[in-house]
């Protein structure tokens, strides 16, 4: 499972904002996606897990 945490947020542990984003940079996004296995299935962003199960 890949959990894509696409968020820039304040981290209290270090007292600063941390940029956890990956997809902002087209070059990084492309390199990341090209490294994923061919069998990977992406969920539709507008479809919840409950909708798929039902």
mmCIF file of C-alpha atoms in Angstrom:
data_model
loop_
_atom_site.group_PDB
_atom_site.id
_atom_site.type_symbol
_atom_site.label_atom_id
_atom_site.label_comp_id
_atom_site.label_asym_id
_atom_site.label_seq_id
_atom_site.Cartn_x
_atom_site.Cartn_y
_atom_site.Cartn_z
ATOM 1 C CA UNK A 1 0.000 0.000 0.000
ATOM 2 C CA UNK A 2 1.187 3.470 -0.795
ATOM 3 C CA UNK A 3 -0.165 6.256 1.364
ATOM 4 C CA UNK A 4 0.346 9.484 -0.533
ATOM 5 C CA UNK A 5 0.628 12.238 2.097
ATOM 6 C CA UNK A 6 0.430 15.346 -0.090
ATOM 7 C CA UNK A 7 0.506 18.048 2.522
ATOM 8 C CA UNK A 8 2.577 20.983 3.714
ATOM 9 C CA UNK A 9 1.979 21.469 7.405
ATOM 10 C CA UNK A 10 3.335 22.720 10.686
ATOM 11 C CA UNK A 11 5.082 19.958 12.629
ATOM 12 C CA UNK A 12 5.038 20.618 16.372
ATOM 13 C CA UNK A 13 7.892 18.154 16.937
ATOM 14 C CA UNK A 14 10.344 20.414 15.122
ATOM 15 C CA UNK A 15 8.523 23.733 15.459
ATOM 16 C CA UNK A 16 8.447 24.453 11.721
ATOM 17 C CA UNK A 17 6.506 23.859 8.513
ATOM 18 C CA UNK A 18 7.459 20.716 6.601
ATOM 19 C CA UNK A 19 6.715 20.250 2.914
ATOM 20 C CA UNK A 20 5.579 16.635 2.533
ATOM 21 C CA UNK A 21 4.330 17.232 -0.993
ATOM 22 C CA UNK A 22 5.533 15.201 -3.920
ATOM 23 C CA UNK A 23 3.327 16.162 -6.821
ATOM 24 C CA UNK A 24 4.109 19.886 -6.915
ATOM 25 C CA UNK A 25 7.207 19.277 -8.996
ATOM 26 C CA UNK A 26 6.374 17.801 -12.409
ATOM 27 C CA UNK A 27 9.855 16.231 -12.677
ATOM 28 C CA UNK A 28 9.647 14.550 -9.258
ATOM 29 C CA UNK A 29 6.059 13.430 -9.891
ATOM 30 C CA UNK A 30 7.027 11.894 -13.234
ATOM 31 C CA UNK A 31 10.053 10.090 -11.781
ATOM 32 C CA UNK A 32 7.982 8.753 -8.883
ATOM 33 C CA UNK A 33 5.156 7.508 -11.104
ATOM 34 C CA UNK A 34 7.542 5.876 -13.596
ATOM 35 C CA UNK A 35 9.051 3.836 -10.756
ATOM 36 C CA UNK A 36 5.719 2.321 -9.666
ATOM 37 C CA UNK A 37 4.866 -1.249 -10.716
ATOM 38 C CA UNK A 38 2.642 -1.795 -13.759
ATOM 39 C CA UNK A 39 0.032 -3.708 -11.760
ATOM 40 C CA UNK A 40 -0.713 -0.734 -9.518
ATOM 41 C CA UNK A 41 -4.334 0.440 -9.634
ATOM 42 C CA UNK A 42 -5.202 4.047 -8.912
ATOM 43 C CA UNK A 43 -8.535 4.871 -7.321
ATOM 44 C CA UNK A 44 -10.666 7.566 -8.885
ATOM 45 C CA UNK A 45 -10.328 10.732 -6.772
ATOM 46 C CA UNK A 46 -14.111 11.209 -6.626
ATOM 47 C CA UNK A 47 -14.900 7.625 -5.648
ATOM 48 C CA UNK A 48 -14.795 6.513 -2.016
ATOM 49 C CA UNK A 49 -13.904 2.997 -0.893
ATOM 50 C CA UNK A 50 -17.523 2.530 0.217
ATOM 51 C CA UNK A 51 -18.748 3.241 -3.305
ATOM 52 C CA UNK A 52 -16.343 0.654 -4.750
ATOM 53 C CA UNK A 53 -17.375 -2.029 -2.255
ATOM 54 C CA UNK A 54 -21.086 -1.533 -2.857
#
